[in-house]
Every structure is written in structure tokens, then in C-alpha cells.
Amino acid sequence: MPLTMAQPGESSLIKKVGGRPETRKFLESMGFVAGGRVSVITKTGGNVIVEIKGARVAVNSGMAAKIMI
């Protein structure tokens, strides 16, 4: 399921990062890689704020939909 479906407080394992090559590269540079752990902190106005590798990152719903957990 996509990251957009995860509930706040939920920690998940990233299974796949989809999208065009430049989108995948951008997400991977922020730490969204297969096998990594991501925790949803909150969802606000279409954006998803997550904690990944000890950092808080905000991604819009379009990008979050490309991250499969």
C-alpha cells in the first residue's frame, strides 16, 4: 500500500519506491530506499510528515503515493 494510507504513529518498512527515474533518485536521496523504516508523524493538508533515518521530512501526497510500504 502507498505511504499515503499509513496512519500517524505507524512505523512501516519501505518495500518499493516508484515513479520516474528522477523522482526515484530524489526520494532515495532523502532516505526513502527499499528496506528502510519510515514513521508517519502527521498528515496535514495533503502533505505527509514522516521520520526517516532520524530526520523529519515532509512530502506531498503525490510523492508519498509513489512510496510503497
C-alpha atoms as a printed R data frame, in Angstrom:
   type eleno elety resid chain resno      x      y       z
1  ATOM     1    CA   MET     A     1  0.000  0.000   0.000
2  ATOM     2    CA   PRO     A     2  1.208  3.566  -0.573
3  ATOM     3    CA   LEU     A     3  2.613  5.695   2.246
4  ATOM     4    CA   THR     A     4 -0.449  7.950   1.978
5  ATOM     5    CA   MET     A     5 -2.552  5.144   3.504
6  ATOM     6    CA   ALA     A     6 -0.421  4.856   6.676
7  ATOM     7    CA   GLN     A     7 -1.819  6.326   9.878
8  ATOM     8    CA   PRO     A     8  0.053  8.797  12.111
9  ATOM     9    CA   GLY     A     9  2.205  6.973  14.644
10 ATOM    10    CA   GLU     A    10  2.588  3.963  12.374
11 ATOM    11    CA   SER     A    11  6.075  2.684  11.528
12 ATOM    12    CA   SER     A    12  6.483  0.739   8.281
13 ATOM    13    CA   LEU     A    13  9.100 -0.902   6.114
14 ATOM    14    CA   ILE     A    14  9.559  0.585   2.641
15 ATOM    15    CA   LYS     A    15  9.048 -2.122   0.025
16 ATOM    16    CA   LYS     A    16  9.444 -0.128  -3.199
17 ATOM    17    CA   VAL     A    17  9.934  3.407  -4.473
18 ATOM    18    CA   GLY     A    18  8.194  4.036  -7.797
19 ATOM    19    CA   GLY     A    19  7.873  6.868 -10.273
20 ATOM    20    CA   ARG     A    20 10.091  8.263 -12.984
21 ATOM    21    CA   PRO     A    21 13.863  7.787 -12.585
22 ATOM    22    CA   GLU     A    22 14.433 11.396 -11.477
23 ATOM    23    CA   THR     A    23 11.637 11.106  -8.898
24 ATOM    24    CA   ARG     A    24 13.066  7.857  -7.514
25 ATOM    25    CA   LYS     A    25 16.539  9.406  -7.326
26 ATOM    26    CA   PHE     A    26 15.169 12.440  -5.453
27 ATOM    27    CA   LEU     A    27 13.275 10.275  -2.941
28 ATOM    28    CA   GLU     A    28 16.269  7.965  -2.468
29 ATOM    29    CA   SER     A    29 18.495 10.979  -1.773
30 ATOM    30    CA   MET     A    30 16.166 11.850   1.132
31 ATOM    31    CA   GLY     A    31 16.460  8.315   2.526
32 ATOM    32    CA   PHE     A    32 13.404  6.618   1.013
33 ATOM    33    CA   VAL     A    33 15.020  3.339  -0.042
34 ATOM    34    CA   ALA     A    34 13.660 -0.204  -0.149
35 ATOM    35    CA   GLY     A    35 14.251 -1.891   3.200
36 ATOM    36    CA   GLY     A    36 14.300  1.392   5.126
37 ATOM    37    CA   ARG     A    37 11.989  2.248   8.036
38 ATOM    38    CA   VAL     A    38  9.625  5.193   7.875
39 ATOM    39    CA   SER     A    39  7.286  6.501  10.589
40 ATOM    40    CA   VAL     A    40  4.332  8.751   9.808
41 ATOM    41    CA   ILE     A    41  4.241 11.681  12.230
42 ATOM    42    CA   THR     A    42  1.251 13.579  10.853
43 ATOM    43    CA   LYS     A    43 -0.775 14.313   7.749
44 ATOM    44    CA   THR     A    44 -1.528 17.960   7.045
45 ATOM    45    CA   GLY     A    45 -3.362 19.373   4.044
46 ATOM    46    CA   GLY     A    46 -2.256 16.671   1.607
47 ATOM    47    CA   ASN     A    47  1.314 16.598   2.915
48 ATOM    48    CA   VAL     A    48  2.734 13.730   4.925
49 ATOM    49    CA   ILE     A    49  5.357 14.446   7.574
50 ATOM    50    CA   VAL     A    50  7.492 11.394   8.290
51 ATOM    51    CA   GLU     A    51 10.559 10.464  10.260
52 ATOM    52    CA   ILE     A    52 13.190  8.641   8.270
53 ATOM    53    CA   LYS     A    53 16.766  7.945   9.366
54 ATOM    54    CA   GLY     A    54 16.352 10.236  12.378
55 ATOM    55    CA   ALA     A    55 15.165 13.240  10.348
56 ATOM    56    CA   ARG     A    56 11.702 14.689   9.831
57 ATOM    57    CA   VAL     A    57 10.764 15.110   6.190
58 ATOM    58    CA   ALA     A    58  7.596 16.467   4.555
59 ATOM    59    CA   VAL     A    59  6.494 15.012   1.220
60 ATOM    60    CA   ASN     A    60  3.421 15.921  -0.782
61 ATOM    61    CA   SER     A    61  0.720 13.328  -1.384
62 ATOM    62    CA   GLY     A    62  1.857 12.752  -4.982
63 ATOM    63    CA   MET     A    63  5.336 11.735  -3.882
64 ATOM    64    CA   ALA     A    64  4.038  9.793  -0.878
65 ATOM    65    CA   ALA     A    65  1.830  7.772  -3.238
66 ATOM    66    CA   LYS     A    66  4.981  6.539  -5.032
67 ATOM    67    CA   ILE     A    67  6.443  5.099  -1.792
68 ATOM    68    CA   MET     A    68  5.083  1.590  -1.209
69 ATOM    69    CA   ILE     A    69  5.090  0.158   2.299
